[in-house]
Short mmCIF file of C-alpha atoms and ligand atoms in Angstrom, two decimals:
data_model
loop_
_atom_site.label_atom_id
_atom_site.label_comp_id
_atom_site.label_asym_id
_atom_site.label_seq_id
_atom_site.Cartn_x
_atom_site.Cartn_y
_atom_site.Cartn_z
CA MET A 1 0.13 -0.08 -0.10
CA THR A 2 2.42 2.52 -1.27
CA THR A 3 -0.05 5.46 -0.85
CA LEU A 4 0.41 5.16 3.07
CA SER A 5 3.09 6.81 4.75
CA LYS A 6 6.15 4.77 5.87
CA THR A 7 5.34 5.11 9.24
CA ALA A 8 1.79 3.80 8.88
CA ARG A 9 3.07 0.88 6.94
CA ALA A 10 5.39 -0.11 9.59
CA LYS A 11 2.72 0.10 12.31
CA LEU A 12 0.38 -2.03 10.15
CA THR A 13 3.18 -4.60 9.56
CA GLU A 14 3.52 -4.95 13.34
CA THR A 15 -0.19 -5.21 14.27
CA HIS A 16 -1.88 -6.90 11.37
CA VAL A 17 -1.31 -9.94 8.99
CA ILE A 18 -2.94 -10.47 5.41
CA GLU A 19 -3.42 -14.19 5.09
CA ARG A 20 -5.73 -16.90 4.11
CA PRO A 21 -6.51 -20.13 6.01
CA GLU A 22 -4.41 -22.98 4.28
CA ILE A 23 -6.23 -25.39 2.12
CA VAL A 24 -5.26 -28.91 3.29
CA THR A 25 -7.66 -30.82 0.98
CA GLN A 26 -10.38 -29.75 -1.59
CA GLN A 27 -12.78 -32.30 -2.69
CA LEU A 28 -15.31 -32.02 -5.61
CA SER A 29 -18.58 -33.96 -5.38
CA GLN A 30 -20.29 -35.73 -8.43
CA ASP A 31 -23.03 -33.11 -8.05
CA GLY A 32 -20.70 -30.12 -8.08
CA ALA A 33 -20.65 -29.55 -4.27
CA ARG A 34 -17.16 -28.49 -3.15
CA LYS A 35 -15.49 -29.08 0.29
CA TRP A 36 -12.39 -27.56 1.73
CA LEU A 37 -10.53 -28.51 4.75
CA LEU A 38 -8.88 -25.50 6.07
CA LYS A 39 -6.14 -25.37 8.44
CA SER A 40 -5.53 -22.16 10.82
CA SER A 41 -2.08 -21.14 11.96
CA ASP A 42 -2.41 -23.17 15.07
CA LYS A 43 -2.89 -26.37 12.99
CA ASN A 44 -6.56 -26.68 13.80
CA THR A 45 -8.87 -27.57 10.94
CA VAL A 46 -12.46 -26.76 9.72
CA GLU A 47 -14.51 -27.68 6.67
CA SER A 48 -16.52 -25.32 4.62
CA VAL A 49 -18.69 -26.45 1.58
CA PHE A 50 -19.98 -24.67 -1.50
CA ILE A 51 -23.44 -25.73 -2.98
CA PRO A 52 -23.81 -24.69 -6.45
CA GLU A 53 -27.50 -24.23 -7.83
CA GLU A 54 -28.35 -23.24 -11.48
CA ASP A 55 -27.78 -19.68 -11.28
CA ARG A 56 -26.40 -19.12 -7.66
CA GLY A 57 -24.87 -21.02 -4.96
CA ALA A 58 -24.55 -21.03 -1.03
CA LEU A 59 -21.26 -21.24 0.83
CA CYS A 60 -21.76 -23.47 4.07
CA VAL A 61 -19.55 -21.62 6.78
CA SER A 62 -18.34 -23.15 10.07
CA SER A 63 -18.16 -21.09 13.34
CA GLN A 64 -16.21 -23.56 15.49
CA VAL A 65 -13.52 -26.23 15.71
CA GLY A 66 -16.06 -29.04 16.80
CA CYS A 67 -18.99 -28.21 18.82
CA THR A 68 -20.14 -28.44 22.53
CA LEU A 69 -23.57 -29.65 21.81
CA THR A 70 -24.16 -33.17 21.07
CA CYS A 71 -27.21 -33.61 18.85
CA SER A 72 -27.60 -37.17 18.59
CA PHE A 73 -27.91 -37.32 14.57
CA CYS A 74 -24.99 -34.84 13.89
CA HIS A 75 -21.68 -35.86 12.93
CA THR A 76 -20.00 -32.69 14.15
CA GLY A 77 -21.59 -33.29 17.51
CA THR A 78 -19.36 -36.34 17.89
CA GLN A 79 -16.41 -34.20 17.72
CA ARG A 80 -15.54 -32.09 21.07
CA LEU A 81 -15.36 -28.39 20.95
CA ILE A 82 -11.64 -27.56 20.54
CA ARG A 83 -12.23 -23.67 19.97
CA ASN A 84 -14.26 -20.85 18.68
CA LEU A 85 -13.08 -19.61 15.28
CA THR A 86 -12.00 -16.01 14.97
CA ALA A 87 -13.86 -13.51 12.86
CA CYS A 88 -10.81 -13.59 10.46
CA GLU A 89 -11.13 -17.39 10.29
CA ILE A 90 -14.72 -16.88 9.35
CA VAL A 91 -14.49 -14.40 6.71
CA GLY A 92 -11.37 -16.29 5.55
CA GLN A 93 -13.65 -19.32 4.38
CA LEU A 94 -15.41 -16.97 2.22
CA MET A 95 -11.99 -15.75 0.92
CA VAL A 96 -10.98 -18.96 -0.08
CA ALA A 97 -14.01 -19.91 -1.70
CA ARG A 98 -13.81 -16.61 -3.83
CA ASP A 99 -10.35 -17.27 -4.78
CA THR A 100 -11.26 -20.73 -5.98
CA TYR A 101 -14.04 -19.55 -8.23
CA GLY A 102 -11.93 -16.34 -9.33
CA GLU A 103 -14.80 -14.13 -8.17
CA TRP A 104 -13.28 -10.97 -7.00
CA SER A 105 -13.61 -8.86 -10.04
CA SER A 106 -16.81 -10.48 -11.57
CA PRO A 107 -20.06 -8.53 -11.35
CA PRO A 108 -22.10 -9.48 -8.44
CA ALA A 109 -25.03 -10.87 -10.97
CA ASN A 110 -22.53 -13.24 -12.32
CA ARG A 111 -21.08 -14.74 -9.09
CA LYS A 112 -21.72 -18.25 -8.00
CA ILE A 113 -21.19 -17.74 -4.65
CA SER A 114 -24.36 -15.51 -3.85
CA ASN A 115 -25.44 -16.68 -0.49
CA ILE A 116 -23.94 -17.67 2.79
CA VAL A 117 -25.36 -19.91 5.27
CA MET A 118 -24.10 -20.43 8.83
CA MET A 119 -24.61 -23.98 9.01
CA GLY A 120 -21.23 -25.42 9.02
CA MET A 121 -19.51 -26.94 12.07
CA GLY A 122 -20.56 -25.57 15.38
CA GLU A 123 -23.20 -23.60 17.01
CA PRO A 124 -22.76 -19.95 15.78
CA LEU A 125 -24.75 -18.36 18.88
CA PHE A 126 -21.91 -20.06 21.02
CA ASN A 127 -19.56 -17.68 19.39
CA PHE A 128 -21.88 -14.56 18.73
CA ASN A 129 -19.28 -11.91 19.09
CA GLU A 130 -16.85 -13.42 16.43
CA VAL A 131 -19.63 -14.53 14.07
CA ALA A 132 -21.31 -10.96 14.39
CA LYS A 133 -18.04 -9.47 13.66
CA ALA A 134 -17.44 -11.52 10.56
CA LEU A 135 -20.91 -10.95 9.20
CA LYS A 136 -20.54 -7.28 9.48
CA ILE A 137 -17.32 -7.41 7.40
CA ILE A 138 -19.08 -9.56 4.96
CA MET A 139 -22.24 -7.37 4.75
CA ASP A 140 -20.26 -3.95 4.97
CA PRO A 141 -20.54 -2.05 1.60
CA GLU A 142 -16.59 -1.26 2.06
CA GLY A 143 -16.21 -5.07 2.80
CA ILE A 144 -17.53 -7.76 0.73
CA ALA A 145 -20.72 -6.04 0.20
CA LEU A 146 -23.04 -9.12 0.57
CA SER A 147 -26.76 -8.29 1.39
CA LYS A 148 -28.13 -9.44 4.72
CA ARG A 149 -30.90 -11.03 2.45
CA ARG A 150 -28.46 -13.39 1.41
CA ILE A 151 -27.32 -14.74 4.70
CA THR A 152 -28.88 -17.23 6.76
CA LEU A 153 -27.72 -18.22 10.31
CA SER A 154 -28.92 -21.52 11.74
CA THR A 155 -29.29 -22.36 15.51
CA SER A 156 -29.82 -25.31 17.39
CA GLY A 157 -32.03 -22.96 19.92
CA VAL A 158 -29.81 -20.77 21.96
CA VAL A 159 -32.94 -18.78 22.95
CA PRO A 160 -31.27 -15.76 24.75
CA MET A 161 -29.12 -14.91 21.65
CA ILE A 162 -31.91 -15.00 18.95
CA LYS A 163 -33.18 -11.49 19.35
CA LYS A 164 -29.62 -10.11 19.03
CA VAL A 165 -29.25 -11.73 15.71
CA GLY A 166 -32.31 -9.96 14.43
CA GLU A 167 -31.51 -6.64 16.09
CA GLU A 168 -27.75 -6.52 15.43
CA LEU A 169 -27.34 -8.56 12.15
CA GLY A 170 -30.90 -8.65 10.48
CA VAL A 171 -29.83 -11.79 8.76
CA GLY A 172 -32.39 -14.70 8.08
CA LEU A 173 -32.91 -17.12 10.73
CA ALA A 174 -33.09 -20.99 10.59
CA ILE A 175 -34.03 -23.11 13.62
CA SER A 176 -33.07 -26.65 13.98
CA MET A 177 -36.29 -27.78 15.12
CA HIS A 178 -36.36 -31.53 14.43
CA ALA A 179 -39.05 -32.66 17.13
CA VAL A 180 -42.19 -31.36 18.10
CA ARG A 181 -42.51 -32.91 21.90
CA ASP A 182 -39.78 -31.80 24.37
CA ASP A 183 -39.14 -35.46 25.59
CA LEU A 184 -37.97 -36.32 21.91
CA ARG A 185 -36.16 -33.02 21.33
CA ASN A 186 -34.31 -33.47 24.61
CA GLN A 187 -32.85 -36.60 23.00
CA LEU A 188 -32.26 -35.39 19.43
CA VAL A 189 -31.22 -31.68 20.20
CA PRO A 190 -30.12 -31.59 24.00
CA ILE A 191 -29.88 -28.03 24.30
CA ASN A 192 -33.89 -28.52 24.46
CA LYS A 193 -33.48 -29.40 28.15
CA LYS A 194 -32.31 -25.83 28.98
CA TYR A 195 -34.39 -23.95 26.28
CA PRO A 196 -37.59 -26.09 25.81
CA ILE A 197 -39.82 -25.81 22.67
CA ASP A 198 -42.33 -23.08 24.00
CA GLN A 199 -39.41 -20.78 25.04
CA LEU A 200 -37.64 -21.28 21.56
CA LEU A 201 -41.11 -20.58 19.55
CA ASP A 202 -41.62 -17.47 21.66
CA ALA A 203 -38.42 -16.28 20.50
CA CYS A 204 -39.27 -16.81 17.06
CA ARG A 205 -42.76 -15.18 17.33
CA THR A 206 -40.94 -11.99 18.27
CA TYR A 207 -37.98 -12.12 16.22
CA PRO A 208 -37.12 -8.83 14.79
CA GLY A 209 -37.45 -8.57 11.15
CA ALA A 210 -39.24 -11.70 10.56
CA SER A 211 -42.36 -11.20 8.08
CA SER A 212 -44.26 -12.88 5.27
CA ALA A 213 -41.53 -11.94 2.82
CA ARG A 214 -38.65 -13.05 5.17
CA ARG A 215 -39.90 -16.27 6.83
CA ILE A 216 -38.11 -18.06 9.57
CA THR A 217 -36.78 -21.60 8.36
CA PHE A 218 -37.59 -24.49 10.57
CA GLU A 219 -35.00 -27.25 9.77
CA TYR A 220 -36.53 -30.62 10.38
CA VAL A 221 -34.25 -33.84 9.87
CA MET A 222 -36.35 -36.83 8.81
CA LEU A 223 -35.32 -39.66 10.97
CA ASP A 224 -36.93 -43.26 10.16
CA LYS A 225 -39.49 -44.02 12.68
CA VAL A 226 -38.24 -41.41 15.00
CA ASN A 227 -39.87 -37.96 14.16
CA ASP A 228 -41.56 -38.67 10.75
CA SER A 229 -45.39 -39.62 11.66
CA PRO A 230 -48.15 -37.78 10.26
CA ALA A 231 -49.13 -36.97 13.73
CA ASP A 232 -45.66 -35.28 14.05
CA ALA A 233 -46.51 -33.26 10.94
CA TRP A 234 -49.85 -32.18 12.29
CA GLU A 235 -48.33 -30.97 15.61
CA LEU A 236 -45.54 -29.15 13.90
CA ALA A 237 -48.15 -27.22 11.84
CA ARG A 238 -50.08 -26.36 15.06
CA LEU A 239 -46.91 -25.13 16.87
CA LEU A 240 -45.62 -22.77 13.98
CA LYS A 241 -49.22 -21.07 13.90
CA GLY A 242 -48.78 -17.29 14.19
CA ILE A 243 -45.23 -17.36 13.30
CA HIS A 244 -43.82 -16.34 9.98
CA ALA A 245 -42.32 -19.69 8.89
CA LYS A 246 -41.49 -22.16 6.31
CA VAL A 247 -40.06 -25.84 7.02
CA ASN A 248 -37.19 -27.47 5.38
CA LEU A 249 -37.40 -30.95 5.42
CA ILE A 250 -33.77 -32.62 5.51
CA PRO A 251 -33.38 -36.15 4.47
CA PHE A 252 -31.00 -37.55 7.25
CA ASN A 253 -27.41 -37.82 6.04
CA ARG A 254 -25.59 -40.92 7.45
CA TRP A 255 -22.41 -40.99 8.81
CA PRO A 256 -19.97 -43.53 10.12
CA GLY A 257 -21.13 -45.09 13.23
CA THR A 258 -24.69 -43.63 13.37
CA SER A 259 -27.74 -45.88 13.86
CA TYR A 260 -30.33 -43.58 12.78
CA LYS A 261 -31.80 -44.23 9.06
CA THR A 262 -33.26 -41.70 6.54
CA SER A 263 -37.04 -41.83 6.35
CA PRO A 264 -38.43 -43.42 3.14
CA PHE A 265 -39.06 -40.81 0.41
CA PRO A 266 -42.91 -41.51 0.53
CA VAL A 267 -42.99 -40.81 4.28
CA ILE A 268 -41.17 -37.43 3.70
CA LYS A 269 -43.49 -36.65 0.84
CA ARG A 270 -46.73 -37.14 2.97
CA PHE A 271 -45.17 -35.20 5.85
CA SER A 272 -44.63 -32.39 3.49
CA GLN A 273 -48.01 -32.74 2.07
CA ILE A 274 -49.71 -32.27 5.55
CA LEU A 275 -47.58 -29.04 6.04
CA ASN A 276 -48.75 -27.84 2.64
CA ASP A 277 -52.36 -28.59 3.66
CA ASN A 278 -51.73 -26.31 6.53
CA LYS A 279 -50.52 -23.53 4.40
CA LEU A 280 -46.82 -24.10 5.15
CA SER A 281 -44.26 -24.49 2.49
CA ALA A 282 -42.16 -27.45 3.16
CA PRO A 283 -39.66 -28.19 0.40
CA ILE A 284 -37.43 -31.36 0.61
CA ARG A 285 -33.99 -30.48 0.58
CA VAL A 286 -32.05 -32.44 -2.06
CA PRO A 287 -28.98 -33.80 -0.23
CA ARG A 288 -25.88 -32.58 -1.97
CA GLY A 289 -22.37 -33.54 -1.53
CA ARG A 290 -22.98 -36.96 0.11
CA ASP A 291 -20.27 -38.56 -1.74
CA ILE A 292 -17.60 -36.50 -0.05
CA MET A 293 -19.21 -36.29 3.58
CA ALA A 294 -20.14 -32.75 2.53
CA ALA A 295 -24.04 -32.86 3.31
CA CYS A 296 -25.73 -31.23 6.37
CA GLY A 297 -24.44 -32.61 9.43
CA GLN A 298 -21.65 -34.81 7.96
CA LEU A 299 -18.76 -32.26 8.54
CA LYS A 300 -16.05 -33.26 11.11
CA SER A 301 -12.25 -32.09 11.20
CA ALA A 302 -10.73 -34.34 13.86
CA ASN A 303 -7.63 -35.70 12.17
CA GLU A 304 -7.84 -39.06 13.89
CA ASP A 305 -10.91 -39.86 11.93
CA ARG A 306 -9.79 -38.91 8.52
CA SER A 307 -8.98 -42.47 7.25
CA ILE A 308 -12.30 -43.79 8.39
CA LEU A 309 -14.10 -40.85 6.62
CA SER A 310 -12.51 -41.46 3.36
CA SER A 311 -12.95 -45.13 3.23
CA THR A 312 -16.69 -44.73 3.98
CA ALA A 313 -17.17 -41.63 1.75
CA SER A 314 -18.04 -43.62 -1.40
CA THR A 315 -20.40 -46.04 0.28
CA ASN A 316 -22.30 -43.13 1.73
CA ALA A 317 -23.09 -41.63 -1.80
CA ALA A 318 -25.14 -44.94 -2.20
CA VAL A 319 -27.35 -44.43 0.84
CA LEU A 320 -30.99 -43.61 -0.11
N1 SAH B 1 -25.37 -25.74 14.68
C1 SAH B 1 -26.36 -25.24 13.97
C2 SAH B 1 -25.80 -25.08 12.43
C3 SAH B 1 -25.20 -26.16 12.06
S1 SAH B 1 -25.98 -27.68 11.51
C4 SAH B 1 -27.42 -25.86 14.14
O1 SAH B 1 -27.43 -26.81 14.76
O2 SAH B 1 -28.63 -25.12 13.63
C5 SAH B 1 -26.91 -27.31 10.12
C6 SAH B 1 -28.21 -28.23 10.09
O3 SAH B 1 -27.85 -29.53 9.61
C7 SAH B 1 -28.86 -28.16 11.28
O4 SAH B 1 -30.27 -27.91 11.10
C8 SAH B 1 -28.59 -29.48 11.81
O5 SAH B 1 -29.50 -29.76 12.67
C9 SAH B 1 -28.54 -30.29 10.46
N2 SAH B 1 -28.23 -31.77 10.88
C10 SAH B 1 -27.07 -32.08 11.38
N3 SAH B 1 -26.74 -33.34 11.20
C11 SAH B 1 -27.47 -33.73 10.21
C12 SAH B 1 -27.46 -34.96 9.35
N4 SAH B 1 -26.62 -36.08 9.75
N5 SAH B 1 -28.38 -34.98 8.44
C13 SAH B 1 -29.28 -34.16 8.17
N6 SAH B 1 -29.24 -32.76 8.74
C14 SAH B 1 -28.38 -32.77 9.82
FE1 SF4 B 2 -23.59 -28.80 17.11
FE2 SF4 B 2 -25.56 -28.08 15.17
FE3 SF4 B 2 -24.57 -30.60 15.09
FE4 SF4 B 2 -25.96 -29.96 17.26
S1 SF4 B 2 -26.49 -29.99 14.93
S2 SF4 B 2 -24.11 -30.91 17.33
S3 SF4 B 2 -25.46 -27.79 17.48
S4 SF4 B 2 -23.49 -28.64 14.75
#
């Protein structure tokens, strides 16, 4: 930056670094999804995934190395929390993705990486300060200038932080719902023991910025014979009454060691239909990147498991 004075440059060199996370591996799925394993300077690793669509695409960004929560169907939940990512490491994931696709000078309308979902490894609301700092840099017109309308943050239900997401960031909210009764949600998403369903839905009812144009997404993983009955669908529709909501049905993505199975497609279809009959949009998410263990809930970066993962990756592609 030769336009700055020598003293300013010396000061910047002392206090700042310009760096990217190191790319350890990069895998490309048969369906076009791409997964990066990224290493920080202290050797910790996280994964990010890009999911291309026809005319746009979402980058799935991680917020923590591992996760403190232990949702029973989530692969990341089997890895203990090592540490929170810094804002720099969170923004770094987007920098690496943009580098890969050569998107720094292309006009916004032509960019493949059009959206960001905070749905990678970790619970973003347990690292709110760094996540907020990162998203503010990403949204800043002098930063990466991505609109808040193109950003969605997913939480397992850290109720006291939800209002802050709306007030401070104004990004889209996704809630990992997954069950309609507290006894089952306690097992699937154990944070429910602290913040049960009624408290979670109250926070959604008053989420700043939710409207019929910007609905809250309720993610619901379809687990065979666990949470996929028609009665569950009816109850979900009842619970979501009065909330600007849509539901995203996620066929369960398998991982080594899990005993859960994905609900059969007709069961998912029937579940979706019941929600539609109750005026709720409920698309079924098409699994992406399963062949490289890049689909929802499959991310994990503990080095000791790498060999197991790579040997099972191809068999996972055949599931469902
Ligand atoms: N920690 C945050 C965001 C990351 S997980 C959260 O829990 O919301 C992103 C989404 O994938 C969540 O809805 C999560 O519940 C879901 N998920 C986790 N494991 C999954 C699996 N094996 N198959 C399908 N979805 C899964
Ligand atoms: Fe953590 Fe989210 Fe996985 Fe639960 S679903 S263990 S909160 S990453």
